[in-house]
mmCIF file of C-alpha atoms in Angstrom:
data_model
loop_
_atom_site.group_PDB
_atom_site.id
_atom_site.type_symbol
_atom_site.label_atom_id
_atom_site.label_comp_id
_atom_site.label_asym_id
_atom_site.label_seq_id
_atom_site.Cartn_x
_atom_site.Cartn_y
_atom_site.Cartn_z
ATOM 1 C CA GLY B 1 -23.555 5.702 118.135
ATOM 2 C CA ALA B 2 -22.439 3.351 120.913
ATOM 3 C CA VAL B 3 -18.797 3.073 119.906
ATOM 4 C CA VAL B 4 -16.314 1.224 122.069
ATOM 5 C CA SER B 5 -12.636 1.786 121.456
ATOM 6 C CA GLN B 6 -10.046 -0.741 122.621
ATOM 7 C CA HIS B 7 -6.296 -0.210 122.577
ATOM 8 C CA PRO B 8 -3.841 -1.516 121.699
ATOM 9 C CA SER B 9 -5.033 -3.855 118.969
ATOM 10 C CA ARG B 10 -1.909 -5.994 119.052
ATOM 11 C CA VAL B 11 0.816 -6.532 121.611
ATOM 12 C CA ILE B 12 3.908 -8.704 121.360
ATOM 13 C CA CYS B 13 6.186 -8.752 124.383
ATOM 14 C CA LYS B 14 8.552 -10.857 126.417
ATOM 15 C CA SER B 15 7.531 -13.119 129.250
ATOM 16 C CA GLY B 16 7.349 -11.279 132.562
ATOM 17 C CA THR B 17 6.122 -8.019 131.085
ATOM 18 C CA SER B 18 2.929 -6.426 132.383
ATOM 19 C CA VAL B 19 0.518 -5.321 129.676
ATOM 20 C CA LYS B 20 -2.278 -2.768 130.013
ATOM 21 C CA ILE B 21 -5.305 -2.794 127.722
ATOM 22 C CA GLU B 22 -7.702 0.136 127.625
ATOM 23 C CA CYS B 23 -11.402 0.072 126.863
ATOM 24 C CA ARG B 24 -13.242 3.341 126.267
ATOM 25 C CA SER B 25 -16.860 4.105 125.528
ATOM 26 C CA LEU B 26 -16.624 7.051 123.153
ATOM 27 C CA ASP B 27 -20.152 8.385 122.964
ATOM 28 C CA PHE B 28 -21.943 7.037 126.002
ATOM 29 C CA GLN B 29 -21.426 6.476 129.688
ATOM 30 C CA ALA B 30 -20.945 2.907 130.776
ATOM 31 C CA THR B 31 -21.462 2.022 134.396
ATOM 32 C CA THR B 32 -20.589 -1.563 133.538
ATOM 33 C CA MET B 33 -17.890 -2.918 131.274
ATOM 34 C CA PHE B 34 -17.060 -6.538 130.609
ATOM 35 C CA TRP B 35 -13.782 -8.249 129.814
ATOM 36 C CA TYR B 36 -13.694 -11.421 127.750
ATOM 37 C CA ARG B 37 -11.046 -13.801 126.579
ATOM 38 C CA GLN B 38 -11.378 -15.730 123.359
ATOM 39 C CA PHE B 39 -9.323 -18.748 122.400
ATOM 40 C CA PRO B 40 -8.953 -19.698 118.718
ATOM 41 C CA LYS B 41 -12.156 -20.979 117.169
ATOM 42 C CA GLN B 42 -14.018 -20.703 120.449
ATOM 43 C CA SER B 43 -16.685 -18.494 121.889
ATOM 44 C CA LEU B 44 -16.073 -15.648 124.294
ATOM 45 C CA MET B 45 -15.312 -16.475 127.899
ATOM 46 C CA LEU B 46 -16.344 -13.825 130.403
ATOM 47 C CA MET B 47 -13.438 -12.998 132.675
ATOM 48 C CA ALA B 48 -14.848 -10.223 134.814
ATOM 49 C CA THR B 49 -17.471 -7.552 135.153
ATOM 50 C CA SER B 50 -16.119 -4.092 135.817
ATOM 51 C CA ASN B 51 -18.270 -1.571 137.649
ATOM 52 C CA GLU B 52 -17.355 2.095 137.818
ATOM 53 C CA GLY B 53 -16.046 3.067 141.194
ATOM 54 C CA SER B 54 -16.044 -0.404 142.692
ATOM 55 C CA LYS B 55 -14.088 -3.634 142.556
ATOM 56 C CA ALA B 56 -14.500 -5.902 139.592
ATOM 57 C CA THR B 57 -16.404 -9.151 139.870
ATOM 58 C CA TYR B 58 -14.313 -12.025 138.568
ATOM 59 C CA GLU B 59 -15.629 -15.249 137.120
ATOM 60 C CA GLN B 60 -14.657 -18.517 138.684
ATOM 61 C CA GLY B 61 -11.170 -19.592 137.766
ATOM 62 C CA VAL B 62 -9.949 -16.130 136.752
ATOM 63 C CA GLU B 63 -7.009 -14.942 138.850
ATOM 64 C CA LYS B 64 -7.702 -11.442 140.107
ATOM 65 C CA ASP B 65 -4.026 -10.917 140.916
ATOM 66 C CA LYS B 66 -3.069 -11.790 137.366
ATOM 67 C CA PHE B 67 -5.805 -9.825 135.590
ATOM 68 C CA LEU B 68 -6.106 -6.446 137.281
ATOM 69 C CA ILE B 69 -9.137 -4.386 136.357
ATOM 70 C CA ASN B 70 -9.632 -0.720 137.041
ATOM 71 C CA HIS B 71 -12.798 1.152 136.113
ATOM 72 C CA ALA B 72 -11.894 4.657 137.108
ATOM 73 C CA SER B 73 -14.499 6.588 135.156
ATOM 74 C CA LEU B 74 -17.773 6.087 133.328
ATOM 75 C CA THR B 75 -15.943 5.861 130.023
ATOM 76 C CA LEU B 76 -12.748 3.958 130.789
ATOM 77 C CA SER B 77 -11.865 0.516 132.075
ATOM 78 C CA THR B 78 -8.399 -1.010 131.968
ATOM 79 C CA LEU B 79 -7.223 -4.598 132.115
ATOM 80 C CA THR B 80 -3.632 -5.183 133.167
ATOM 81 C CA VAL B 81 -2.146 -8.612 132.609
ATOM 82 C CA ALA B 82 0.480 -8.753 135.318
ATOM 83 C CA SER B 83 3.784 -10.493 134.610
ATOM 84 C CA ALA B 84 2.410 -12.109 131.482
ATOM 85 C CA HIS B 85 3.514 -15.571 130.425
ATOM 86 C CA PRO B 86 3.038 -17.458 127.140
ATOM 87 C CA GLU B 87 -0.118 -19.144 128.424
ATOM 88 C CA ASP B 88 -1.700 -15.680 128.744
ATOM 89 C CA SER B 89 -1.433 -15.219 124.992
ATOM 90 C CA SER B 90 -4.951 -14.799 123.710
ATOM 91 C CA PHE B 91 -7.475 -12.429 122.190
ATOM 92 C CA TYR B 92 -8.978 -10.112 124.806
ATOM 93 C CA ILE B 93 -12.189 -8.229 124.089
ATOM 94 C CA CYS B 94 -14.003 -5.640 126.146
ATOM 95 C CA SER B 95 -17.596 -4.529 125.942
ATOM 96 C CA ALA B 96 -19.691 -1.802 127.487
ATOM 97 C CA SER B 97 -23.366 -1.216 128.037
ATOM 98 C CA PRO B 98 -25.006 2.202 128.189
ATOM 99 C CA ARG B 99 -26.824 3.109 131.361
ATOM 100 C CA GLY B 100 -30.152 1.404 131.912
ATOM 101 C CA SER B 101 -31.398 -2.141 132.093
ATOM 102 C CA ASN B 102 -31.335 -4.498 129.141
ATOM 103 C CA GLN B 103 -29.052 -2.286 127.110
ATOM 104 C CA PRO B 104 -27.065 -4.252 124.499
ATOM 105 C CA GLN B 105 -23.352 -4.683 124.951
ATOM 106 C CA HIS B 106 -21.145 -2.985 122.414
ATOM 107 C CA PHE B 107 -17.744 -4.489 121.805
ATOM 108 C CA GLY B 108 -14.282 -3.165 121.190
ATOM 109 C CA ASP B 109 -12.183 -4.537 118.340
ATOM 110 C CA GLY B 110 -10.147 -6.728 120.643
ATOM 111 C CA THR B 111 -6.503 -6.964 121.607
ATOM 112 C CA ARG B 112 -4.334 -9.815 120.430
ATOM 113 C CA LEU B 113 -1.720 -10.486 123.071
ATOM 114 C CA SER B 114 1.296 -12.600 122.186
ATOM 115 C CA ILE B 115 3.817 -13.387 124.915
ATOM 116 C CA LEU B 116 7.147 -14.740 123.735
ATOM 117 C CA GLY H 1 -23.427 -28.544 127.845
ATOM 118 C CA GLU H 2 -23.672 -24.879 126.950
ATOM 119 C CA ASP H 3 -26.755 -22.910 127.878
ATOM 120 C CA VAL H 4 -26.886 -21.452 124.381
ATOM 121 C CA GLU H 5 -26.251 -23.768 121.449
ATOM 122 C CA GLN H 6 -25.560 -23.181 117.788
ATOM 123 C CA SER H 7 -24.472 -25.334 114.901
ATOM 124 C CA LEU H 8 -20.792 -24.943 114.145
ATOM 125 C CA PHE H 9 -20.770 -24.340 110.428
ATOM 126 C CA LEU H 10 -22.934 -23.221 107.531
ATOM 127 C CA SER H 11 -21.993 -22.956 103.875
ATOM 128 C CA VAL H 12 -24.140 -21.187 101.277
ATOM 129 C CA ARG H 13 -23.754 -19.839 97.773
ATOM 130 C CA GLU H 14 -23.670 -16.128 97.104
ATOM 131 C CA GLY H 15 -27.183 -14.810 96.537
ATOM 132 C CA ASP H 16 -28.867 -17.571 98.528
ATOM 133 C CA SER H 17 -30.463 -17.070 101.931
ATOM 134 C CA SER H 18 -28.645 -18.148 105.073
ATOM 135 C CA VAL H 19 -30.425 -19.322 108.190
ATOM 136 C CA ILE H 20 -28.472 -19.597 111.421
ATOM 137 C CA ASN H 21 -30.206 -21.290 114.325
ATOM 138 C CA CYS H 22 -29.790 -20.987 118.053
ATOM 139 C CA THR H 23 -31.410 -22.551 121.108
ATOM 140 C CA TYR H 24 -31.286 -21.077 124.574
ATOM 141 C CA THR H 25 -32.400 -22.181 127.994
ATOM 142 C CA ASP H 26 -33.205 -19.166 130.160
ATOM 143 C CA SER H 27 -36.875 -18.390 129.703
ATOM 144 C CA SER H 28 -36.479 -15.187 131.711
ATOM 145 C CA SER H 29 -34.183 -13.619 129.105
ATOM 146 C CA THR H 30 -35.695 -10.347 127.991
ATOM 147 C CA TYR H 31 -33.481 -9.730 124.992
ATOM 148 C CA LEU H 32 -31.716 -12.024 122.547
ATOM 149 C CA TYR H 33 -28.902 -10.791 120.376
ATOM 150 C CA TRP H 34 -27.037 -11.623 117.216
ATOM 151 C CA TYR H 35 -23.422 -10.556 116.870
ATOM 152 C CA LYS H 36 -21.041 -10.879 113.921
ATOM 153 C CA GLN H 37 -17.310 -11.431 114.284
ATOM 154 C CA GLU H 38 -14.925 -11.076 111.380
ATOM 155 C CA PRO H 39 -11.395 -12.543 111.610
ATOM 156 C CA GLY H 40 -9.219 -10.758 114.136
ATOM 157 C CA ALA H 41 -11.942 -8.310 115.115
ATOM 158 C CA GLY H 42 -14.317 -7.742 117.971
ATOM 159 C CA LEU H 43 -18.038 -8.415 117.896
ATOM 160 C CA GLN H 44 -20.407 -6.259 115.918
ATOM 161 C CA LEU H 45 -23.984 -6.029 117.163
ATOM 162 C CA LEU H 46 -26.191 -6.964 114.222
ATOM 163 C CA THR H 47 -29.639 -6.967 115.715
ATOM 164 C CA TYR H 48 -31.583 -7.926 118.790
ATOM 165 C CA ILE H 49 -35.122 -8.902 119.608
ATOM 166 C CA PHE H 50 -37.250 -8.358 122.656
ATOM 167 C CA SER H 51 -38.662 -11.543 124.104
ATOM 168 C CA ASN H 52 -42.283 -10.524 123.542
ATOM 169 C CA MET H 53 -41.710 -10.252 119.785
ATOM 170 C CA ASP H 54 -41.976 -13.080 117.282
ATOM 171 C CA MET H 55 -40.141 -11.468 114.415
ATOM 172 C CA LYS H 56 -37.974 -8.497 113.657
ATOM 173 C CA GLN H 57 -36.767 -7.463 110.213
ATOM 174 C CA ASP H 58 -33.985 -5.052 109.458
ATOM 175 C CA GLN H 59 -33.033 -4.785 105.784
ATOM 176 C CA ARG H 60 -31.521 -8.168 104.808
ATOM 177 C CA LEU H 61 -31.750 -9.548 108.341
ATOM 178 C CA THR H 62 -34.790 -11.294 109.771
ATOM 179 C CA VAL H 63 -34.867 -12.599 113.323
ATOM 180 C CA LEU H 64 -37.457 -15.170 114.312
ATOM 181 C CA LEU H 65 -38.123 -16.052 117.933
ATOM 182 C CA ASN H 66 -40.064 -19.067 119.123
ATOM 183 C CA LYS H 67 -40.240 -18.481 122.831
ATOM 184 C CA LYS H 68 -42.119 -21.696 123.522
ATOM 185 C CA ASP H 69 -39.329 -23.774 122.035
ATOM 186 C CA LYS H 70 -36.605 -21.312 123.073
ATOM 187 C CA HIS H 71 -35.435 -21.159 119.487
ATOM 188 C CA LEU H 72 -33.943 -18.142 117.760
ATOM 189 C CA SER H 73 -32.936 -17.832 114.133
ATOM 190 C CA LEU H 74 -31.202 -15.268 111.960
ATOM 191 C CA ARG H 75 -31.990 -15.209 108.276
ATOM 192 C CA ILE H 76 -29.703 -13.292 105.935
ATOM 193 C CA ALA H 77 -31.295 -12.643 102.561
ATOM 194 C CA ASP H 78 -29.184 -12.412 99.391
ATOM 195 C CA THR H 79 -26.058 -13.523 101.223
ATOM 196 C CA GLN H 80 -22.858 -11.851 100.050
ATOM 197 C CA THR H 81 -19.214 -12.881 100.385
ATOM 198 C CA GLY H 82 -18.816 -10.046 102.867
ATOM 199 C CA ASP H 83 -21.239 -11.847 105.155
ATOM 200 C CA SER H 84 -18.669 -14.608 105.719
ATOM 201 C CA ALA H 85 -17.919 -14.459 109.434
ATOM 202 C CA ILE H 86 -18.740 -16.108 112.743
ATOM 203 C CA TYR H 87 -22.197 -15.339 114.086
ATOM 204 C CA PHE H 88 -22.929 -15.520 117.800
ATOM 205 C CA CYS H 89 -26.323 -15.541 119.403
ATOM 206 C CA ALA H 90 -26.535 -14.407 123.007
ATOM 207 C CA GLU H 91 -29.133 -14.120 125.708
ATOM 208 C CA ASN H 92 -29.030 -11.531 128.443
ATOM 209 C CA ARG H 93 -28.991 -12.325 132.118
ATOM 210 C CA ALA H 94 -29.244 -10.203 135.214
ATOM 211 C CA GLY H 95 -26.865 -7.282 135.300
ATOM 212 C CA ASN H 96 -26.754 -7.040 131.499
ATOM 213 C CA MET H 97 -24.486 -10.083 131.375
ATOM 214 C CA LEU H 98 -24.584 -12.103 128.201
ATOM 215 C CA THR H 99 -24.370 -15.829 127.666
ATOM 216 C CA PHE H 100 -23.017 -16.626 124.222
ATOM 217 C CA GLY H 101 -23.491 -19.595 121.984
ATOM 218 C CA GLY H 102 -20.428 -21.247 120.544
ATOM 219 C CA GLY H 103 -20.723 -19.369 117.262
ATOM 220 C CA THR H 104 -21.651 -20.448 113.736
ATOM 221 C CA ARG H 105 -19.056 -20.009 111.029
ATOM 222 C CA LEU H 106 -20.776 -18.866 107.834
ATOM 223 C CA MET H 107 -18.914 -19.449 104.615
ATOM 224 C CA VAL H 108 -20.288 -17.833 101.461
ATOM 225 C CA LYS H 109 -19.102 -19.316 98.195
ATOM 226 C CA PRO H 110 -19.006 -17.102 95.098
#
């Protein structure tokens, strides 16, 4: 149980393109989903916390106009990288927690974004 | 410095035991987690321990928690080449947010 599906797994596109990444909890409802960014050989950096039906909470230094998050249902959150540029190239990972306190986060397989 | 710290690298021979260590700072953390990340993949939840426990064993994995010293360890018995990966410890904060260590790269030599 507790499967999180993330799509697409790999994106290569030209500079200026907007890219949407989907994160779905397949067998549980997730009131909260998290979006991370991971640079090579580094740990995960939390970008934002996505709450169903409300605005996302962004971490300091993360541009909310660049990284648009929508959490429209209890099983789906999307991250849109608006007008992506080469410096946005990275590995993006989402996670979701089942309802209830102290529930572990379950992670998607990540999306490798490469902007040419 | 980071709130959660791990050593960067560990190398063991196949069949030996691996011990990955982690120190954390938030004494109010109720759960501590170990995740595994293989190249190009997301994080796989391996195990977690409640803060009022000292030890938890799950097949080849043993988690030890020293709450007084804020020290967490993951022992992998009979380490296999398939265990080669990066291992992250994490502590939970309010709102189910996690703070991750920097990750320990485990290399298993045949």
